Short mmCIF file of N, CA and C in Angstrom, two decimals:
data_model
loop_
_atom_site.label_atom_id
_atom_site.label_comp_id
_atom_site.label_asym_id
_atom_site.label_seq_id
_atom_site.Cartn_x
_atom_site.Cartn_y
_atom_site.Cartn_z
N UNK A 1 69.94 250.81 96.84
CA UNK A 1 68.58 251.29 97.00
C UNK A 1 68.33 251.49 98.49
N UNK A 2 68.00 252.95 98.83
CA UNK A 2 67.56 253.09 100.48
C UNK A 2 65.94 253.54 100.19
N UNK A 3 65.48 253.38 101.49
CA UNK A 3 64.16 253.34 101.96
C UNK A 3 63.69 254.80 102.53
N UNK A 4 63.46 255.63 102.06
CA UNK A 4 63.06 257.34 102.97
C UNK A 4 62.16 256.54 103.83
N UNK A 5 61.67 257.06 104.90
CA UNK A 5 60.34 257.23 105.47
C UNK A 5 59.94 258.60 106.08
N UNK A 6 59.03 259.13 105.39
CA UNK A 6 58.53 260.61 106.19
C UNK A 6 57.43 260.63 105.68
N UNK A 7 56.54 262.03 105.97
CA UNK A 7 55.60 261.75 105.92
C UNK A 7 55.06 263.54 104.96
N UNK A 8 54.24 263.12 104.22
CA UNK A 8 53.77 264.49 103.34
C UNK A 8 52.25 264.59 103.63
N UNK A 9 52.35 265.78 103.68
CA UNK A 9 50.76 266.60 103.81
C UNK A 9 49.98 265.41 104.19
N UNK A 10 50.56 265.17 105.82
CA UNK A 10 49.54 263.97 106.66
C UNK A 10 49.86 262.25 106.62
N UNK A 11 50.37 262.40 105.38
CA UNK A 11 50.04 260.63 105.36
C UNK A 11 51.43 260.33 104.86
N UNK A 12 52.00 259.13 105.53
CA UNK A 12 53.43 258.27 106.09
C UNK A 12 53.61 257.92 104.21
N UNK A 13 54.44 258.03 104.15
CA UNK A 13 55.30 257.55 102.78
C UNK A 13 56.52 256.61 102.77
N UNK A 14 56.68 255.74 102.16
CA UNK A 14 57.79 255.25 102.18
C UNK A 14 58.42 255.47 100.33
N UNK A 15 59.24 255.93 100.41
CA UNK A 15 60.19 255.97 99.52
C UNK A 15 61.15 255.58 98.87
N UNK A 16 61.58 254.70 97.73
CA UNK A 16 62.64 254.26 97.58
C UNK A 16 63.66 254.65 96.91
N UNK A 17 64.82 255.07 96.96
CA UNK A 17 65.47 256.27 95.71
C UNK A 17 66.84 255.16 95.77
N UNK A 18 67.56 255.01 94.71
CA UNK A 18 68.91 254.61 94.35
C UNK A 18 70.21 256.03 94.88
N UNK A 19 69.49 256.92 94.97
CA UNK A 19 70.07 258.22 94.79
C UNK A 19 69.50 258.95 96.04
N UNK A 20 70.53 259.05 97.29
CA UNK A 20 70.34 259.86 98.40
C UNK A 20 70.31 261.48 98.13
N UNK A 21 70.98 261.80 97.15
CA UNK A 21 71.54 263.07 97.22
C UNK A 21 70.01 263.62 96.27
N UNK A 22 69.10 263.17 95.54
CA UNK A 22 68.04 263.52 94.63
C UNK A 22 67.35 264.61 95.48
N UNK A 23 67.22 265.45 95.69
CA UNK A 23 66.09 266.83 95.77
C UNK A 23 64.75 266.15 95.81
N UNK A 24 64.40 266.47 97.17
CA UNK A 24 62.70 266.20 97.41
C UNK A 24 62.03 267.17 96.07
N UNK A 25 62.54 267.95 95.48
CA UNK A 25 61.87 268.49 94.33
C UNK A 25 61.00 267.72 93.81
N UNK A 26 62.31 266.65 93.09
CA UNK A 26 62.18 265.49 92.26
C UNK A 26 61.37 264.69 92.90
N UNK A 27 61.85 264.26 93.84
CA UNK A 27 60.65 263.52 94.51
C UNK A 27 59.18 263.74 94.38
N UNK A 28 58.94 264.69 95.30
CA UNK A 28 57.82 265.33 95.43
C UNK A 28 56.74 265.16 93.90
N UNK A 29 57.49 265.55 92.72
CA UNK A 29 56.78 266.06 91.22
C UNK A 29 57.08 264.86 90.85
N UNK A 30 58.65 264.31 90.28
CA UNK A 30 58.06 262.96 89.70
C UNK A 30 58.04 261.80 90.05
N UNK A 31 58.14 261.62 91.28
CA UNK A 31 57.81 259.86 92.19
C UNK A 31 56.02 260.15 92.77
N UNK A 32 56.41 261.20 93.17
CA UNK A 32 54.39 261.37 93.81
C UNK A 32 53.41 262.27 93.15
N UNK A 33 54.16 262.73 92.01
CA UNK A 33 52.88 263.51 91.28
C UNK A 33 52.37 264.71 92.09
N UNK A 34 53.21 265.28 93.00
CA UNK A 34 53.00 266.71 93.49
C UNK A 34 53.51 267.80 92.72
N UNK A 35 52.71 268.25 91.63
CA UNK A 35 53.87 269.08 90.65
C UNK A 35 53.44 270.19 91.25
N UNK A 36 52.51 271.06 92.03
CA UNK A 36 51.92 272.38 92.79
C UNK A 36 53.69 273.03 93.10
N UNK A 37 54.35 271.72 93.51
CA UNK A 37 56.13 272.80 94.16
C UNK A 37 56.92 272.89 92.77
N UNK A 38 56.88 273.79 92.34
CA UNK A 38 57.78 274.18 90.79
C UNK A 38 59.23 274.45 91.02
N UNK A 39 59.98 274.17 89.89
CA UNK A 39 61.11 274.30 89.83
C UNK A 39 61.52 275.53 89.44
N UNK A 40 61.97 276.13 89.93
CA UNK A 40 62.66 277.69 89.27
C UNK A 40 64.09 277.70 89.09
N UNK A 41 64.83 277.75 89.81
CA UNK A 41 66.20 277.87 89.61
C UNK A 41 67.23 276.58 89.88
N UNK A 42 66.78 275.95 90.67
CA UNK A 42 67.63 274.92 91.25
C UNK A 42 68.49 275.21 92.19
N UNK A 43 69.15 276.46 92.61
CA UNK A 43 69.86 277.17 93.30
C UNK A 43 69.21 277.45 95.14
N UNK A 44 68.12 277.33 94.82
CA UNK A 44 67.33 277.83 96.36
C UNK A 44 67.26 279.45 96.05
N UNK A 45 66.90 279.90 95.32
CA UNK A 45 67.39 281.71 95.01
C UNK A 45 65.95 282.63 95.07
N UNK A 46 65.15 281.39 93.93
CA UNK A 46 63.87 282.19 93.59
C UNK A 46 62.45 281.86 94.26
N UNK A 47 62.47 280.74 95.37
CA UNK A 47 61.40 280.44 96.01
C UNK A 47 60.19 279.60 95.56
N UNK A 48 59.99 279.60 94.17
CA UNK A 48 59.49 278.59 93.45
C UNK A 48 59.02 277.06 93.79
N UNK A 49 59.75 276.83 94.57
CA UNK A 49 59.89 275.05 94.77
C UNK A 49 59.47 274.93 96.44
N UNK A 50 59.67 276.06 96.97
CA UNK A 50 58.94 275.95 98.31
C UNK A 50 58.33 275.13 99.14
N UNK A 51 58.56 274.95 100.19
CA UNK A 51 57.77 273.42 100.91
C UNK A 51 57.58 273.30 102.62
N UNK A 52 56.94 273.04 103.34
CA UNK A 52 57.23 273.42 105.07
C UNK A 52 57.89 271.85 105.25
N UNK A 53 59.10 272.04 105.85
CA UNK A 53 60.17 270.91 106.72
C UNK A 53 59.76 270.89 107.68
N UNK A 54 58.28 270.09 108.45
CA UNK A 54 58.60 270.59 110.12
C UNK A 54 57.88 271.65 110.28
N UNK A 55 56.89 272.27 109.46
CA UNK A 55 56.61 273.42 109.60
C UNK A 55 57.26 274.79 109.36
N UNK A 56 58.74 274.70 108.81
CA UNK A 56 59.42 275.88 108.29
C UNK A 56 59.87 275.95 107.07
N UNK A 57 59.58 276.67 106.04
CA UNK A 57 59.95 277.13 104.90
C UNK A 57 60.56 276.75 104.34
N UNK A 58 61.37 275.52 103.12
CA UNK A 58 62.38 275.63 103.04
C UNK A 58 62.22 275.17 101.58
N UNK A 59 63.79 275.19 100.92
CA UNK A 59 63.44 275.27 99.37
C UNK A 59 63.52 273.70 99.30
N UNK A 60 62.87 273.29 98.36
CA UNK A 60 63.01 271.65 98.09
C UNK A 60 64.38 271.42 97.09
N UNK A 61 64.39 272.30 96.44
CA UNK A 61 65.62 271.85 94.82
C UNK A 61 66.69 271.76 96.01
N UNK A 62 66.63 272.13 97.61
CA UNK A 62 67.87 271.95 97.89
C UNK A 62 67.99 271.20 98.93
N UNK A 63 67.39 269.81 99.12
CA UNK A 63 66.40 269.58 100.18
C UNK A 63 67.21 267.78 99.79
N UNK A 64 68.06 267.38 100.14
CA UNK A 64 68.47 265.86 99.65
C UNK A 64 67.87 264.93 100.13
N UNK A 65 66.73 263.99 99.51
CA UNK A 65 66.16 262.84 100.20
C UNK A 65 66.55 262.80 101.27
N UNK A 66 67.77 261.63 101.27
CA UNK A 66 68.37 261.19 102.33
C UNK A 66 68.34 261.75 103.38
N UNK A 67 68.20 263.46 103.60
CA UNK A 67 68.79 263.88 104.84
C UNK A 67 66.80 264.34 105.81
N UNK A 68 65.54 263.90 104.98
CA UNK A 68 64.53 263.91 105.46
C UNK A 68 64.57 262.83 106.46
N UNK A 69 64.79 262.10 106.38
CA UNK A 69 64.26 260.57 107.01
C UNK A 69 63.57 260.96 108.55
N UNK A 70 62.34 260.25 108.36
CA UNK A 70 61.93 260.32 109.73
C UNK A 70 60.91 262.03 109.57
N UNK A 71 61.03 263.06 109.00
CA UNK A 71 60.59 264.47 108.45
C UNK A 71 59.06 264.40 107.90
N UNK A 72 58.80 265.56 108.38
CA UNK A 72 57.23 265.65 107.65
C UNK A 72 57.38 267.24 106.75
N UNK A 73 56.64 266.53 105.85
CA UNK A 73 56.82 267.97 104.61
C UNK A 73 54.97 268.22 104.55
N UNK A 74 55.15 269.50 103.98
CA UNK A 74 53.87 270.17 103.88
C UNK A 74 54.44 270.60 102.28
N UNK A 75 53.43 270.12 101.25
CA UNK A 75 53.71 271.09 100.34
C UNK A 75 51.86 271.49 99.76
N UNK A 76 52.26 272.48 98.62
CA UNK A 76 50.75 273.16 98.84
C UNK A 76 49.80 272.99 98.49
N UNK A 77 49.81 270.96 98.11
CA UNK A 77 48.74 270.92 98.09
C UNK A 77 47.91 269.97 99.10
N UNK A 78 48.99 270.28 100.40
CA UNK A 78 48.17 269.66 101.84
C UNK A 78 48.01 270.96 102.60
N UNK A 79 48.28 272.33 102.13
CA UNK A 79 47.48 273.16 102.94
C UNK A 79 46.06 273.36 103.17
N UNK A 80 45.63 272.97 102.10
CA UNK A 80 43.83 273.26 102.53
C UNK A 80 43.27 271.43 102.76
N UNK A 81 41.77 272.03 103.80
CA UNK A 81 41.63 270.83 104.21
C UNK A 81 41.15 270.13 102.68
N UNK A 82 40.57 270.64 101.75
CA UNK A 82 39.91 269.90 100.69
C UNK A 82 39.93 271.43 99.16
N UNK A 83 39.69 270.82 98.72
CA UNK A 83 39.61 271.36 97.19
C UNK A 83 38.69 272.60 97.07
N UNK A 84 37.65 272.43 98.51
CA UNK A 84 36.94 273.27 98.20
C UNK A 84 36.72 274.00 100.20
N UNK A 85 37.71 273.73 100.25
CA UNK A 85 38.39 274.78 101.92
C UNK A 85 39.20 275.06 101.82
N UNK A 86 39.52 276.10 101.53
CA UNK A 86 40.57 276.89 101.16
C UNK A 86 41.22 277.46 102.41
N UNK A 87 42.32 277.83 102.70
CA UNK A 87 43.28 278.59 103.58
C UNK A 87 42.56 279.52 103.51
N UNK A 88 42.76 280.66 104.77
CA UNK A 88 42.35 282.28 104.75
C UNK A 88 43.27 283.18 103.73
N UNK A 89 44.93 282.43 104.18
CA UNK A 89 45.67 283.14 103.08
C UNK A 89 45.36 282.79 101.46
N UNK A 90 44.97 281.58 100.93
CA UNK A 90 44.34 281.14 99.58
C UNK A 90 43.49 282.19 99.52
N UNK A 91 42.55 282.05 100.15
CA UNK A 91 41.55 282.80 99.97
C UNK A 91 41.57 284.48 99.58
N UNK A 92 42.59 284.73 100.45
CA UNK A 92 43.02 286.16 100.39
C UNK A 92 43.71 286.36 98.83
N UNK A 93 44.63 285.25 98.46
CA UNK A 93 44.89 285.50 97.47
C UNK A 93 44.44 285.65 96.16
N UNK A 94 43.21 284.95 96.24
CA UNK A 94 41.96 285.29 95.28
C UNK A 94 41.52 286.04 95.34
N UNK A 95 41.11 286.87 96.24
CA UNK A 95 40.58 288.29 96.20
C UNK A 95 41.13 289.36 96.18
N UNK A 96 42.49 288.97 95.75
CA UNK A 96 43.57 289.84 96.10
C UNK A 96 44.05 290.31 94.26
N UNK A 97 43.69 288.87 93.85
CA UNK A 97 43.87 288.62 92.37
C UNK A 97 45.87 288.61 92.21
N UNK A 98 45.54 287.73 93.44
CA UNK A 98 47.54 288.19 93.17
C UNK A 98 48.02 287.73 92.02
N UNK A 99 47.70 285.98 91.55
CA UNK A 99 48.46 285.85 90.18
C UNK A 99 48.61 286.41 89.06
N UNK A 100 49.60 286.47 87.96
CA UNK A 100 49.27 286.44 86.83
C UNK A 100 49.67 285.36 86.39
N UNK A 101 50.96 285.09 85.50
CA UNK A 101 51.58 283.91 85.16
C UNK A 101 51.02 282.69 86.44
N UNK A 102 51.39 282.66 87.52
CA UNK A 102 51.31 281.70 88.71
C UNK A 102 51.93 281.23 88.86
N UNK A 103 53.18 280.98 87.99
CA UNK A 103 54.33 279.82 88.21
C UNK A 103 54.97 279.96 89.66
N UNK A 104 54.69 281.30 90.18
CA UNK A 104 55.60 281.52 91.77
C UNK A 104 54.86 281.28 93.02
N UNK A 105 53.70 280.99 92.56
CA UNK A 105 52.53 281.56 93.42
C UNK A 105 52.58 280.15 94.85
N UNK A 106 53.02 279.26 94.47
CA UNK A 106 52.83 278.39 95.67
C UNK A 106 53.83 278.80 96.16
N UNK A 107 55.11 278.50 95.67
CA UNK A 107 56.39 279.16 97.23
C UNK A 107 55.60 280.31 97.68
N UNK A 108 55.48 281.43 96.85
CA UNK A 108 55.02 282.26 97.48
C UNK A 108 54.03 281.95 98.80
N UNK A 109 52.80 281.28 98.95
CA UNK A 109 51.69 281.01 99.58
C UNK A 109 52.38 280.42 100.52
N UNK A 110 53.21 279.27 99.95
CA UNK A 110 54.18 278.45 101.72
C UNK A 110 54.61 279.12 101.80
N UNK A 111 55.75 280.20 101.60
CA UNK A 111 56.17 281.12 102.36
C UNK A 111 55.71 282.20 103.26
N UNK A 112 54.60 282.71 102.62
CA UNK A 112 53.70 283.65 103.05
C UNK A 112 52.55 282.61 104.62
N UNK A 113 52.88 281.45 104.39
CA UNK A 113 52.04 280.70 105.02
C UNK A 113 52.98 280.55 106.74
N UNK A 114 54.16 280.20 106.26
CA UNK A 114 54.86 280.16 107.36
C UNK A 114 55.23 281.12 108.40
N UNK A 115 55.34 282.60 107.63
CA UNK A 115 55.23 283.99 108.10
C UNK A 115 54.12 284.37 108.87
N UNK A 116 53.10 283.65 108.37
CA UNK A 116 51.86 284.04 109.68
C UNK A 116 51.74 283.23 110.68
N UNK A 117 52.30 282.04 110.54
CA UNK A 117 52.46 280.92 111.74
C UNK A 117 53.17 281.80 112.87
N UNK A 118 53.89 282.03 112.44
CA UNK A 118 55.17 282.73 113.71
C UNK A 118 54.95 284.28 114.14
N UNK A 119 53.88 284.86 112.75
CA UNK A 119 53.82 286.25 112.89
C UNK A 119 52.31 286.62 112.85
N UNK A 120 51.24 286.71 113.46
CA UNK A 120 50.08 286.72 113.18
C UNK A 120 49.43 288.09 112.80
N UNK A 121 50.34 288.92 113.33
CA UNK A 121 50.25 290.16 112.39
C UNK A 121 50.98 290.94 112.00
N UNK A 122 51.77 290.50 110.77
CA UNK A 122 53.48 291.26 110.39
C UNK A 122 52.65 292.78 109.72
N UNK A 123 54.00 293.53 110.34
CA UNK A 123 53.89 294.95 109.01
C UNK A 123 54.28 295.01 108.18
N UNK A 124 54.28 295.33 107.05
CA UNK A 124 54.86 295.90 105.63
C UNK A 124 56.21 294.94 105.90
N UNK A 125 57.39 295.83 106.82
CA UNK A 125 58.51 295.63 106.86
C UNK A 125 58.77 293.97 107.10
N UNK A 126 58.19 293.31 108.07
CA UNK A 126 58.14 291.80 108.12
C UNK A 126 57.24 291.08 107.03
N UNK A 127 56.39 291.99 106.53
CA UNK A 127 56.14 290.70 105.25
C UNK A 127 57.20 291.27 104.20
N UNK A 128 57.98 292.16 104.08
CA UNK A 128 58.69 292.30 102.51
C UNK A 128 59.68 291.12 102.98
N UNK A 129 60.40 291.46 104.15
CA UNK A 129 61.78 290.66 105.21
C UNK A 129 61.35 289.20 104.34
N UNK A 130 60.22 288.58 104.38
CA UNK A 130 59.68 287.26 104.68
C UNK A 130 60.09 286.84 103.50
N UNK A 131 59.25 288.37 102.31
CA UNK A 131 58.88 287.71 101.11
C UNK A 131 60.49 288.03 100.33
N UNK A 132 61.15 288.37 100.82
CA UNK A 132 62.09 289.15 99.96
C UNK A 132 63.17 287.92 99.02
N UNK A 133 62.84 286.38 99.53
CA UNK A 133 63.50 285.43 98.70
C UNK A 133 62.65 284.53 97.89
N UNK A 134 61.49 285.23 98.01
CA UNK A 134 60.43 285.30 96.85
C UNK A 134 60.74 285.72 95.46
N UNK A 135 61.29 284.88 93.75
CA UNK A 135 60.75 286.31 93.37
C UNK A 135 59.58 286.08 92.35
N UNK A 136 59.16 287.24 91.84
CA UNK A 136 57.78 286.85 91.28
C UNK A 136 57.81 287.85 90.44
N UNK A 137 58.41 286.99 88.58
CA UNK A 137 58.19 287.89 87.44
C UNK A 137 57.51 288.55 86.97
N UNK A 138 56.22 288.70 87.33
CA UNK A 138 55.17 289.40 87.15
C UNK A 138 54.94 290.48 87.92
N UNK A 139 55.73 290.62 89.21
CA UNK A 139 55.94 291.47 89.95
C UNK A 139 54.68 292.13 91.09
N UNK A 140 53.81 291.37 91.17
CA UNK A 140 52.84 291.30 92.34
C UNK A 140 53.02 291.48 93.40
N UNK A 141 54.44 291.92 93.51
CA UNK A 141 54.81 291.97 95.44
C UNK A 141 53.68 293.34 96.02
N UNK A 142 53.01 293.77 95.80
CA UNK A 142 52.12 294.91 96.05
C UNK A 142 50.87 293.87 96.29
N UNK A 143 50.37 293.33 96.00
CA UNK A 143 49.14 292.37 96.04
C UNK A 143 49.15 291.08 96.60
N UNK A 144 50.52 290.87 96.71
CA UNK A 144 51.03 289.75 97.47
C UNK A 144 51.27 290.24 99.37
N UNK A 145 51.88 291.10 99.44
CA UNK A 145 51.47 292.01 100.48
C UNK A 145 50.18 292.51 101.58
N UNK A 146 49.14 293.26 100.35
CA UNK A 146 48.04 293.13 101.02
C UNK A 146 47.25 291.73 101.09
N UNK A 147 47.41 290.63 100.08
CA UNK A 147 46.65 289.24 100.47
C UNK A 147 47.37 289.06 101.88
N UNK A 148 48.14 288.96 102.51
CA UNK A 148 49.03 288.83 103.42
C UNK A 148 48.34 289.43 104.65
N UNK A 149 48.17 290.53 104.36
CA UNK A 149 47.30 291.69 105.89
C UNK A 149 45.75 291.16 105.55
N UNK A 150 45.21 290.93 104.54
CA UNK A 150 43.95 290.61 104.39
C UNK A 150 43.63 289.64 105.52
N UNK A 151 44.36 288.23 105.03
CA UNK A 151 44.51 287.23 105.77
C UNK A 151 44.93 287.29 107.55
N UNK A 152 45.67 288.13 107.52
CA UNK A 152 45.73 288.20 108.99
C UNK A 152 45.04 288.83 109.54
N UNK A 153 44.62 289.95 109.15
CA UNK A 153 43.18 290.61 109.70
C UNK A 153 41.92 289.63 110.23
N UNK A 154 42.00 288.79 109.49
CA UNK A 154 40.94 287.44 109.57
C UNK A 154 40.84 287.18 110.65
N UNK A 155 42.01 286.86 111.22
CA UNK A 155 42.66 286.61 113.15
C UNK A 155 42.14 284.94 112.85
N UNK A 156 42.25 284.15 111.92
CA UNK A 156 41.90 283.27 112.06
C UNK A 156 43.19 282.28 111.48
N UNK A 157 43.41 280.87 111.71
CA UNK A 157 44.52 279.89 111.45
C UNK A 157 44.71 279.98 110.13
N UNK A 158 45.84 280.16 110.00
CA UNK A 158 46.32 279.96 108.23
C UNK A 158 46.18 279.07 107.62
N UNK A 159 46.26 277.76 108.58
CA UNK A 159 46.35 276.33 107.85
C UNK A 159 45.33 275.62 109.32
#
């Protein structure tokens, strides 16, 4: 039995896993009840499981406890300050009506979230680049796009 210590959306965690090699996936959904990061493939392929390492993008199904230690994760449901403050990009995405199904929609949002950190006003070509290990069966990449310019138009912090 080892001890993680890192810290999620703000607040210090300690962790105990028998199993170094377990996927913060797992973690995340069934030790802390963060189910918002979904499982899609297990592969890292479809973006689904999405999460910020540090502030950068990365897939959780491929993400081994063990190798966090000391790491701060963002997943999506420490992007907004409260339930009822929403992100500019959230926000955008409601008015954007991007979901249907939703099952993709949080990688999508951390991904799309991290893209404006670094890019405060991408074109077309840098949000497809961004979104392109996104995928989203419902096929919204058109509405996922403009929530994207909506939000940055805002000129205001993503998170």
């Amino acid at each position: 039995m080892a001890t993680i210590n890192l810290t999620i959306n703000g607040e210090p965690k300690s962790i105990d896993v028998s199993d170094g090699t377990t996927p913060l996936l797992w973690i995340l959904r069934d030790d802390l009840g963060l189910v918002g990061t979904k499982y899609g493939c297990g592969r890292g392929l479809c973006g689904a499981c999405t999460v910020h390492l540090n502030g950068i993008a990365m897939r959780s199904c491929q993400l081994p406890i063990a190798a966090l230690q000391g790491q701060s994760i963002t997943t999506i449901e420490g992007l907004a300050e409260s339930h009822d403050k929403l992100t500019p990009l959230q926000e955008a995405w409601i008015e954007e009506d991007v979901p249907q199904c939703g099952y993709c929609q949080s990688g999508q949002i951390m991904t799309a979230t991290a893209l404006l950190k670094t890019n405060a006003q991408p074109d077309d070509d840098a949000i497809d680049t961004a979104m392109s290990g996104n995928l989203c069966r419902c096929g919204t990449y058109k509405r996922i796009r403009k929530a994207i310019h909506k939000a940055a138009k805002k000129g205001v912090a993503v998170s």
